[in-house]
mmCIF file with all atom_site columns, C-alpha atoms in Angstrom:
data_model
loop_
_atom_site.group_PDB
_atom_site.id
_atom_site.type_symbol
_atom_site.label_atom_id
_atom_site.label_alt_id
_atom_site.label_comp_id
_atom_site.label_asym_id
_atom_site.label_entity_id
_atom_site.label_seq_id
_atom_site.pdbx_PDB_ins_code
_atom_site.Cartn_x
_atom_site.Cartn_y
_atom_site.Cartn_z
_atom_site.occupancy
_atom_site.B_iso_or_equiv
_atom_site.pdbx_formal_charge
_atom_site.auth_seq_id
_atom_site.auth_comp_id
_atom_site.auth_asym_id
_atom_site.auth_atom_id
_atom_site.pdbx_PDB_model_num
ATOM 1   C CA . MET A 1 1   ? -236.592 13.139  -60.199 1.00 64.00 ? 41  MET A CA 1
ATOM 2   C CA . SER A 1 2   ? -239.566 12.531  -57.937 1.00 69.00 ? 42  SER A CA 1
ATOM 3   C CA . ALA A 1 3   ? -239.266 11.299  -54.355 1.00 70.00 ? 43  ALA A CA 1
ATOM 4   C CA . ALA A 1 4   ? -240.834 7.975   -55.374 1.00 65.00 ? 44  ALA A CA 1
ATOM 5   C CA . GLU A 1 5   ? -238.264 7.498   -58.161 1.00 69.00 ? 45  GLU A CA 1
ATOM 6   C CA . LEU A 1 6   ? -235.433 8.340   -55.773 1.00 66.00 ? 46  LEU A CA 1
ATOM 7   C CA . ASP A 1 7   ? -236.748 5.837   -53.197 1.00 90.00 ? 47  ASP A CA 1
ATOM 8   C CA . PHE A 1 8   ? -236.945 3.198   -55.939 1.00 90.00 ? 48  PHE A CA 1
ATOM 9   C CA . ASP A 1 9   ? -233.362 3.917   -57.029 1.00 96.00 ? 49  ASP A CA 1
ATOM 10  C CA . GLU A 1 10  ? -232.116 3.868   -53.433 1.00 97.00 ? 50  GLU A CA 1
ATOM 11  C CA . GLN A 1 11  ? -233.802 0.502   -52.825 1.00 97.00 ? 51  GLN A CA 1
ATOM 12  C CA . TRP A 1 12  ? -231.919 -1.082  -55.731 1.00 98.00 ? 52  TRP A CA 1
ATOM 13  C CA . MET A 1 13  ? -228.671 0.713   -54.938 1.00 98.00 ? 53  MET A CA 1
ATOM 14  C CA . ARG A 1 14  ? -228.811 -0.878  -51.474 1.00 98.00 ? 54  ARG A CA 1
ATOM 15  C CA . GLN A 1 15  ? -228.884 -4.278  -53.226 1.00 98.00 ? 55  GLN A CA 1
ATOM 16  C CA . ALA A 1 16  ? -225.781 -3.265  -55.185 1.00 98.00 ? 56  ALA A CA 1
ATOM 17  C CA . LEU A 1 17  ? -224.107 -2.079  -51.964 1.00 98.00 ? 57  LEU A CA 1
ATOM 18  C CA . ALA A 1 18  ? -224.820 -5.448  -50.329 1.00 98.00 ? 58  ALA A CA 1
ATOM 19  C CA . ALA A 1 19  ? -223.103 -7.159  -53.288 1.00 98.00 ? 59  ALA A CA 1
ATOM 20  C CA . ALA A 1 20  ? -220.166 -4.755  -52.944 1.00 98.00 ? 60  ALA A CA 1
ATOM 21  C CA . ARG A 1 21  ? -219.795 -5.619  -49.259 1.00 98.00 ? 61  ARG A CA 1
ATOM 22  C CA . GLU A 1 22  ? -219.892 -9.332  -50.069 1.00 98.00 ? 62  GLU A CA 1
ATOM 23  C CA . ALA A 1 23  ? -217.176 -8.807  -52.699 1.00 98.00 ? 63  ALA A CA 1
ATOM 24  C CA . GLN A 1 24  ? -215.084 -6.961  -50.113 1.00 96.00 ? 64  GLN A CA 1
ATOM 25  C CA . ALA A 1 25  ? -215.493 -9.852  -47.666 1.00 96.00 ? 65  ALA A CA 1
ATOM 26  C CA . ASN A 1 26  ? -214.057 -12.086 -50.407 1.00 96.00 ? 66  ASN A CA 1
ATOM 27  C CA . GLY A 1 27  ? -210.994 -9.865  -50.874 1.00 94.00 ? 67  GLY A CA 1
ATOM 28  C CA . GLU A 1 28  ? -212.328 -8.072  -53.940 1.00 97.00 ? 68  GLU A CA 1
ATOM 29  C CA . VAL A 1 29  ? -212.578 -4.351  -54.634 1.00 96.00 ? 69  VAL A CA 1
ATOM 30  C CA . PRO A 1 30  ? -216.012 -3.490  -53.196 1.00 97.00 ? 70  PRO A CA 1
ATOM 31  C CA . ILE A 1 31  ? -218.082 -2.688  -56.262 1.00 98.00 ? 71  ILE A CA 1
ATOM 32  C CA . GLY A 1 32  ? -221.561 -4.107  -56.673 1.00 98.00 ? 72  GLY A CA 1
ATOM 33  C CA . THR A 1 33  ? -224.132 -4.149  -59.435 1.00 98.00 ? 73  THR A CA 1
ATOM 34  C CA . CYS A 1 34  ? -227.717 -5.238  -59.727 1.00 98.00 ? 74  CYS A CA 1
ATOM 35  C CA . ILE A 1 35  ? -229.910 -5.434  -62.799 1.00 98.00 ? 75  ILE A CA 1
ATOM 36  C CA . VAL A 1 36  ? -233.633 -4.793  -62.618 1.00 98.00 ? 76  VAL A CA 1
ATOM 37  C CA . SER A 1 37  ? -236.363 -5.440  -65.162 1.00 97.00 ? 77  SER A CA 1
ATOM 38  C CA . GLU A 1 38  ? -239.961 -4.409  -64.580 1.00 94.00 ? 78  GLU A CA 1
ATOM 39  C CA . ASN A 1 39  ? -239.246 -3.759  -60.892 1.00 93.00 ? 79  ASN A CA 1
ATOM 40  C CA . LYS A 1 40  ? -237.838 -7.286  -60.408 1.00 97.00 ? 80  LYS A CA 1
ATOM 41  C CA . LEU A 1 41  ? -234.279 -8.220  -59.580 1.00 98.00 ? 81  LEU A CA 1
ATOM 42  C CA . VAL A 1 42  ? -232.771 -10.143 -62.492 1.00 98.00 ? 82  VAL A CA 1
ATOM 43  C CA . ALA A 1 43  ? -229.096 -10.314 -61.498 1.00 98.00 ? 83  ALA A CA 1
ATOM 44  C CA . VAL A 1 44  ? -226.744 -9.124  -58.797 1.00 98.00 ? 84  VAL A CA 1
ATOM 45  C CA . SER A 1 45  ? -222.996 -9.413  -58.424 1.00 98.00 ? 85  SER A CA 1
ATOM 46  C CA . GLY A 1 46  ? -219.944 -7.941  -56.838 1.00 98.00 ? 86  GLY A CA 1
ATOM 47  C CA . ASN A 1 47  ? -216.490 -7.816  -58.381 1.00 98.00 ? 87  ASN A CA 1
ATOM 48  C CA . ARG A 1 48  ? -215.017 -11.285 -58.975 1.00 98.00 ? 88  ARG A CA 1
ATOM 49  C CA . THR A 1 49  ? -211.700 -10.538 -60.718 1.00 97.00 ? 89  THR A CA 1
ATOM 50  C CA . ARG A 1 50  ? -209.528 -12.183 -58.059 1.00 97.00 ? 90  ARG A CA 1
ATOM 51  C CA . THR A 1 51  ? -211.993 -14.945 -57.209 1.00 97.00 ? 91  THR A CA 1
ATOM 52  C CA . ASP A 1 52  ? -212.392 -15.982 -60.852 1.00 98.00 ? 92  ASP A CA 1
ATOM 53  C CA . CYS A 1 53  ? -208.830 -15.050 -61.909 1.00 98.00 ? 93  CYS A CA 1
ATOM 54  C CA . ASP A 1 54  ? -210.503 -13.077 -64.685 1.00 98.00 ? 94  ASP A CA 1
ATOM 55  C CA . PRO A 1 55  ? -209.686 -9.433  -65.502 1.00 98.00 ? 95  PRO A CA 1
ATOM 56  C CA . THR A 1 56  ? -213.140 -9.021  -67.082 1.00 98.00 ? 96  THR A CA 1
ATOM 57  C CA . ALA A 1 57  ? -215.088 -10.200 -64.015 1.00 98.00 ? 97  ALA A CA 1
ATOM 58  C CA . HIS A 1 58  ? -216.114 -6.717  -62.921 1.00 98.00 ? 98  HIS A CA 1
ATOM 59  C CA . ALA A 1 59  ? -219.443 -6.564  -61.106 1.00 98.00 ? 99  ALA A CA 1
ATOM 60  C CA . GLU A 1 60  ? -221.212 -5.074  -64.136 1.00 98.00 ? 100 GLU A CA 1
ATOM 61  C CA . ILE A 1 61  ? -219.935 -7.737  -66.552 1.00 98.00 ? 101 ILE A CA 1
ATOM 62  C CA . VAL A 1 62  ? -220.777 -10.642 -64.240 1.00 98.00 ? 102 VAL A CA 1
ATOM 63  C CA . ALA A 1 63  ? -224.284 -9.246  -63.669 1.00 98.00 ? 103 ALA A CA 1
ATOM 64  C CA . LEU A 1 64  ? -224.815 -8.636  -67.412 1.00 98.00 ? 104 LEU A CA 1
ATOM 65  C CA . ARG A 1 65  ? -223.865 -12.240 -68.175 1.00 98.00 ? 105 ARG A CA 1
ATOM 66  C CA . GLU A 1 66  ? -226.264 -13.554 -65.529 1.00 98.00 ? 106 GLU A CA 1
ATOM 67  C CA . ALA A 1 67  ? -229.097 -11.294 -66.712 1.00 98.00 ? 107 ALA A CA 1
ATOM 68  C CA . ALA A 1 68  ? -228.624 -12.331 -70.355 1.00 98.00 ? 108 ALA A CA 1
ATOM 69  C CA . ARG A 1 69  ? -228.775 -16.011 -69.374 1.00 98.00 ? 109 ARG A CA 1
ATOM 70  C CA . LYS A 1 70  ? -231.869 -15.537 -67.213 1.00 98.00 ? 110 LYS A CA 1
ATOM 71  C CA . LEU A 1 71  ? -233.703 -13.428 -69.787 1.00 97.00 ? 111 LEU A CA 1
ATOM 72  C CA . GLY A 1 72  ? -232.563 -15.600 -72.691 1.00 98.00 ? 112 GLY A CA 1
ATOM 73  C CA . ASN A 1 73  ? -231.271 -12.685 -74.730 1.00 98.00 ? 113 ASN A CA 1
ATOM 74  C CA . TYR A 1 74  ? -227.964 -10.882 -75.066 1.00 97.00 ? 114 TYR A CA 1
ATOM 75  C CA . ARG A 1 75  ? -229.924 -7.691  -75.723 1.00 97.00 ? 115 ARG A CA 1
ATOM 76  C CA . LEU A 1 76  ? -231.081 -6.328  -72.386 1.00 98.00 ? 116 LEU A CA 1
ATOM 77  C CA . THR A 1 77  ? -233.329 -3.572  -73.662 1.00 96.00 ? 117 THR A CA 1
ATOM 78  C CA . GLY A 1 78  ? -235.576 -2.199  -70.982 1.00 94.00 ? 118 GLY A CA 1
ATOM 79  C CA . VAL A 1 79  ? -233.362 -3.130  -68.021 1.00 98.00 ? 119 VAL A CA 1
ATOM 80  C CA . ASP A 1 80  ? -231.913 -0.773  -65.448 1.00 98.00 ? 120 ASP A CA 1
ATOM 81  C CA . VAL A 1 81  ? -228.410 -1.302  -64.076 1.00 98.00 ? 121 VAL A CA 1
ATOM 82  C CA . TYR A 1 82  ? -227.438 -0.082  -60.595 1.00 98.00 ? 122 TYR A CA 1
ATOM 83  C CA . SER A 1 83  ? -223.719 0.135   -59.882 1.00 98.00 ? 123 SER A CA 1
ATOM 84  C CA . THR A 1 84  ? -222.088 1.489   -56.750 1.00 98.00 ? 124 THR A CA 1
ATOM 85  C CA . ILE A 1 85  ? -219.268 3.150   -58.725 1.00 98.00 ? 125 ILE A CA 1
ATOM 86  C CA . GLU A 1 86  ? -219.195 4.813   -62.135 1.00 98.00 ? 126 GLU A CA 1
ATOM 87  C CA . PRO A 1 87  ? -218.359 2.070   -64.661 1.00 98.00 ? 127 PRO A CA 1
ATOM 88  C CA . CYS A 1 88  ? -214.970 1.824   -66.374 1.00 98.00 ? 128 CYS A CA 1
ATOM 89  C CA . ALA A 1 89  ? -214.535 1.857   -70.177 1.00 98.00 ? 129 ALA A CA 1
ATOM 90  C CA . MET A 1 90  ? -214.932 -1.927  -70.481 1.00 98.00 ? 130 MET A CA 1
ATOM 91  C CA . CYS A 1 91  ? -218.126 -1.996  -68.449 1.00 98.00 ? 131 CYS A CA 1
ATOM 92  C CA . ALA A 1 92  ? -219.639 1.110   -70.053 1.00 98.00 ? 132 ALA A CA 1
ATOM 93  C CA . GLY A 1 93  ? -218.975 -0.443  -73.457 1.00 97.00 ? 133 GLY A CA 1
ATOM 94  C CA . ALA A 1 94  ? -220.642 -3.676  -72.389 1.00 98.00 ? 134 ALA A CA 1
ATOM 95  C CA . LEU A 1 95  ? -223.685 -1.729  -71.181 1.00 98.00 ? 135 LEU A CA 1
ATOM 96  C CA . ILE A 1 96  ? -223.928 -0.133  -74.639 1.00 98.00 ? 136 ILE A CA 1
ATOM 97  C CA . GLN A 1 97  ? -223.554 -3.511  -76.383 1.00 97.00 ? 137 GLN A CA 1
ATOM 98  C CA . ALA A 1 98  ? -226.309 -4.972  -74.188 1.00 98.00 ? 138 ALA A CA 1
ATOM 99  C CA . ARG A 1 99  ? -228.587 -2.028  -75.065 1.00 98.00 ? 139 ARG A CA 1
ATOM 100 C CA . VAL A 1 100 ? -229.296 -1.267  -71.412 1.00 98.00 ? 140 VAL A CA 1
ATOM 101 C CA . ARG A 1 101 ? -232.056 1.304   -70.963 1.00 97.00 ? 141 ARG A CA 1
ATOM 102 C CA . ARG A 1 102 ? -230.782 3.083   -67.854 1.00 98.00 ? 142 ARG A CA 1
ATOM 103 C CA . LEU A 1 103 ? -227.679 3.209   -65.666 1.00 98.00 ? 143 LEU A CA 1
ATOM 104 C CA . VAL A 1 104 ? -227.810 4.451   -62.085 1.00 98.00 ? 144 VAL A CA 1
ATOM 105 C CA . TYR A 1 105 ? -224.529 4.743   -60.219 1.00 98.00 ? 145 TYR A CA 1
ATOM 106 C CA . GLY A 1 106 ? -223.507 5.918   -56.790 1.00 98.00 ? 146 GLY A CA 1
ATOM 107 C CA . ALA A 1 107 ? -220.085 7.570   -56.727 1.00 98.00 ? 147 ALA A CA 1
ATOM 108 C CA . PRO A 1 108 ? -218.010 8.864   -59.612 1.00 98.00 ? 148 PRO A CA 1
ATOM 109 C CA . ASP A 1 109 ? -214.635 7.316   -60.419 1.00 97.00 ? 149 ASP A CA 1
ATOM 110 C CA . GLU A 1 110 ? -212.464 10.336  -61.159 1.00 94.00 ? 150 GLU A CA 1
ATOM 111 C CA . ARG A 1 111 ? -209.549 8.127   -62.189 1.00 94.00 ? 151 ARG A CA 1
ATOM 112 C CA . ALA A 1 112 ? -211.180 5.666   -64.576 1.00 95.00 ? 152 ALA A CA 1
ATOM 113 C CA . GLY A 1 113 ? -214.877 6.498   -64.891 1.00 97.00 ? 153 GLY A CA 1
ATOM 114 C CA . ALA A 1 114 ? -216.107 6.165   -68.461 1.00 97.00 ? 154 ALA A CA 1
ATOM 115 C CA . VAL A 1 115 ? -219.635 7.555   -68.088 1.00 97.00 ? 155 VAL A CA 1
ATOM 116 C CA . ALA A 1 116 ? -218.859 11.150  -67.094 1.00 97.00 ? 156 ALA A CA 1
ATOM 117 C CA . SER A 1 117 ? -215.498 11.500  -65.303 1.00 96.00 ? 157 SER A CA 1
ATOM 118 C CA . ARG A 1 118 ? -212.961 10.548  -68.014 1.00 96.00 ? 158 ARG A CA 1
ATOM 119 C CA . PHE A 1 119 ? -215.017 9.455   -71.024 1.00 95.00 ? 159 PHE A CA 1
ATOM 120 C CA . ARG A 1 120 ? -218.664 9.741   -72.045 1.00 95.00 ? 160 ARG A CA 1
ATOM 121 C CA . ILE A 1 121 ? -219.214 6.308   -73.541 1.00 96.00 ? 161 ILE A CA 1
ATOM 122 C CA . CYS A 1 122 ? -222.868 5.988   -72.537 1.00 96.00 ? 162 CYS A CA 1
ATOM 123 C CA . ASP A 1 123 ? -224.090 9.050   -74.421 1.00 93.00 ? 163 ASP A CA 1
ATOM 124 C CA . THR A 1 124 ? -221.589 9.621   -77.228 1.00 92.00 ? 164 THR A CA 1
ATOM 125 C CA . ASP A 1 125 ? -222.918 10.308  -80.723 1.00 90.00 ? 165 ASP A CA 1
ATOM 126 C CA . PHE A 1 126 ? -220.361 7.890   -82.196 1.00 91.00 ? 166 PHE A CA 1
ATOM 127 C CA . LEU A 1 127 ? -222.115 4.756   -80.951 1.00 91.00 ? 167 LEU A CA 1
ATOM 128 C CA . ASN A 1 128 ? -225.496 3.397   -82.000 1.00 90.00 ? 168 ASN A CA 1
ATOM 129 C CA . HIS A 1 129 ? -227.068 3.335   -78.533 1.00 95.00 ? 169 HIS A CA 1
ATOM 130 C CA . ARG A 1 130 ? -227.331 5.833   -75.697 1.00 96.00 ? 170 ARG A CA 1
ATOM 131 C CA . ILE A 1 131 ? -228.126 5.069   -72.096 1.00 97.00 ? 171 ILE A CA 1
ATOM 132 C CA . GLU A 1 132 ? -230.129 7.235   -69.726 1.00 97.00 ? 172 GLU A CA 1
ATOM 133 C CA . VAL A 1 133 ? -227.814 7.953   -66.775 1.00 97.00 ? 173 VAL A CA 1
ATOM 134 C CA . SER A 1 134 ? -228.560 8.976   -63.183 1.00 97.00 ? 174 SER A CA 1
ATOM 135 C CA . ALA A 1 135 ? -225.589 9.590   -60.904 1.00 97.00 ? 175 ALA A CA 1
ATOM 136 C CA . GLY A 1 136 ? -225.128 10.216  -57.191 1.00 97.00 ? 176 GLY A CA 1
ATOM 137 C CA . VAL A 1 137 ? -227.631 7.760   -55.692 1.00 97.00 ? 177 VAL A CA 1
ATOM 138 C CA . LEU A 1 138 ? -226.345 6.958   -52.185 1.00 98.00 ? 178 LEU A CA 1
ATOM 139 C CA . GLU A 1 139 ? -223.093 8.552   -53.340 1.00 98.00 ? 179 GLU A CA 1
ATOM 140 C CA . ALA A 1 140 ? -221.625 9.132   -49.870 1.00 98.00 ? 180 ALA A CA 1
ATOM 141 C CA . GLU A 1 141 ? -222.171 5.517   -48.820 1.00 98.00 ? 181 GLU A CA 1
ATOM 142 C CA . CYS A 1 142 ? -220.751 4.156   -52.074 1.00 98.00 ? 182 CYS A CA 1
ATOM 143 C CA . ARG A 1 143 ? -217.705 6.431   -51.885 1.00 97.00 ? 183 ARG A CA 1
ATOM 144 C CA . ALA A 1 144 ? -217.083 5.652   -48.206 1.00 97.00 ? 184 ALA A CA 1
ATOM 145 C CA . LEU A 1 145 ? -217.046 1.901   -48.890 1.00 96.00 ? 185 LEU A CA 1
ATOM 146 C CA . MET A 1 146 ? -214.330 2.337   -51.532 1.00 95.00 ? 186 MET A CA 1
ATOM 147 C CA . GLN A 1 147 ? -212.295 4.777   -49.445 1.00 93.00 ? 187 GLN A CA 1
ATOM 148 C CA . GLU A 1 148 ? -212.401 2.494   -46.415 1.00 92.00 ? 188 GLU A CA 1
ATOM 149 C CA . PHE A 1 149 ? -211.306 -0.477  -48.510 1.00 90.00 ? 189 PHE A CA 1
ATOM 150 C CA . PHE A 1 150 ? -208.281 1.287   -49.982 1.00 87.00 ? 190 PHE A CA 1
ATOM 151 C CA . GLN A 1 151 ? -207.282 2.974   -46.720 1.00 85.00 ? 191 GLN A CA 1
ATOM 152 C CA . THR A 1 152 ? -207.355 -0.390  -44.948 1.00 81.00 ? 192 THR A CA 1
ATOM 153 C CA . ARG A 1 153 ? -205.485 -2.056  -47.798 1.00 76.00 ? 193 ARG A CA 1
ATOM 154 C CA . ARG A 1 154 ? -202.753 0.549   -47.675 1.00 76.00 ? 194 ARG A CA 1
ATOM 155 C CA . GLY A 1 155 ? -202.399 0.073   -43.913 1.00 73.00 ? 195 GLY A CA 1
ATOM 156 C CA . ARG A 1 156 ? -203.821 3.414   -42.909 1.00 56.00 ? 196 ARG A CA 1
ATOM 157 C CA . ILE A 1 157 ? -205.907 3.789   -39.799 1.00 49.00 ? 197 ILE A CA 1
ATOM 158 C CA . VAL A 1 158 ? -209.518 4.478   -40.628 1.00 46.00 ? 198 VAL A CA 1
ATOM 159 C CA . ASP A 1 159 ? -211.444 6.751   -38.234 1.00 43.00 ? 199 ASP A CA 1
#
């Protein structure tokens, strides 16, 4: 990956991180997603499961819904999705169904990640679409946000 491509990915990952921080401020798990088409922001969201009382309102799903409405198509071919954390099985499946071109995520989710950590939904031969994946963009910052959230939530002192 060239330096210019990395800068581009970091720029959009910072948008996703801002959405994650906003979700955290609203009492949500701090995960953020933004969707980009032709170098333009189409949708951005943080987790909304508690806010919306909806178990499917993960950042990726909310952003996919917004992008589909804005673009007028449930097929989001050609879009890039930036997520602060490796998507779960539900979200990875939705990315496949939307025919997303590329997924860029920050930190892996060793417990429930469905892109590389636990499952390989985005590039399996069993499904009819594969997604180009780039991992580790602003990984330390994305991981730290999640760790801080859960340490604080569990009542531990954060240095």
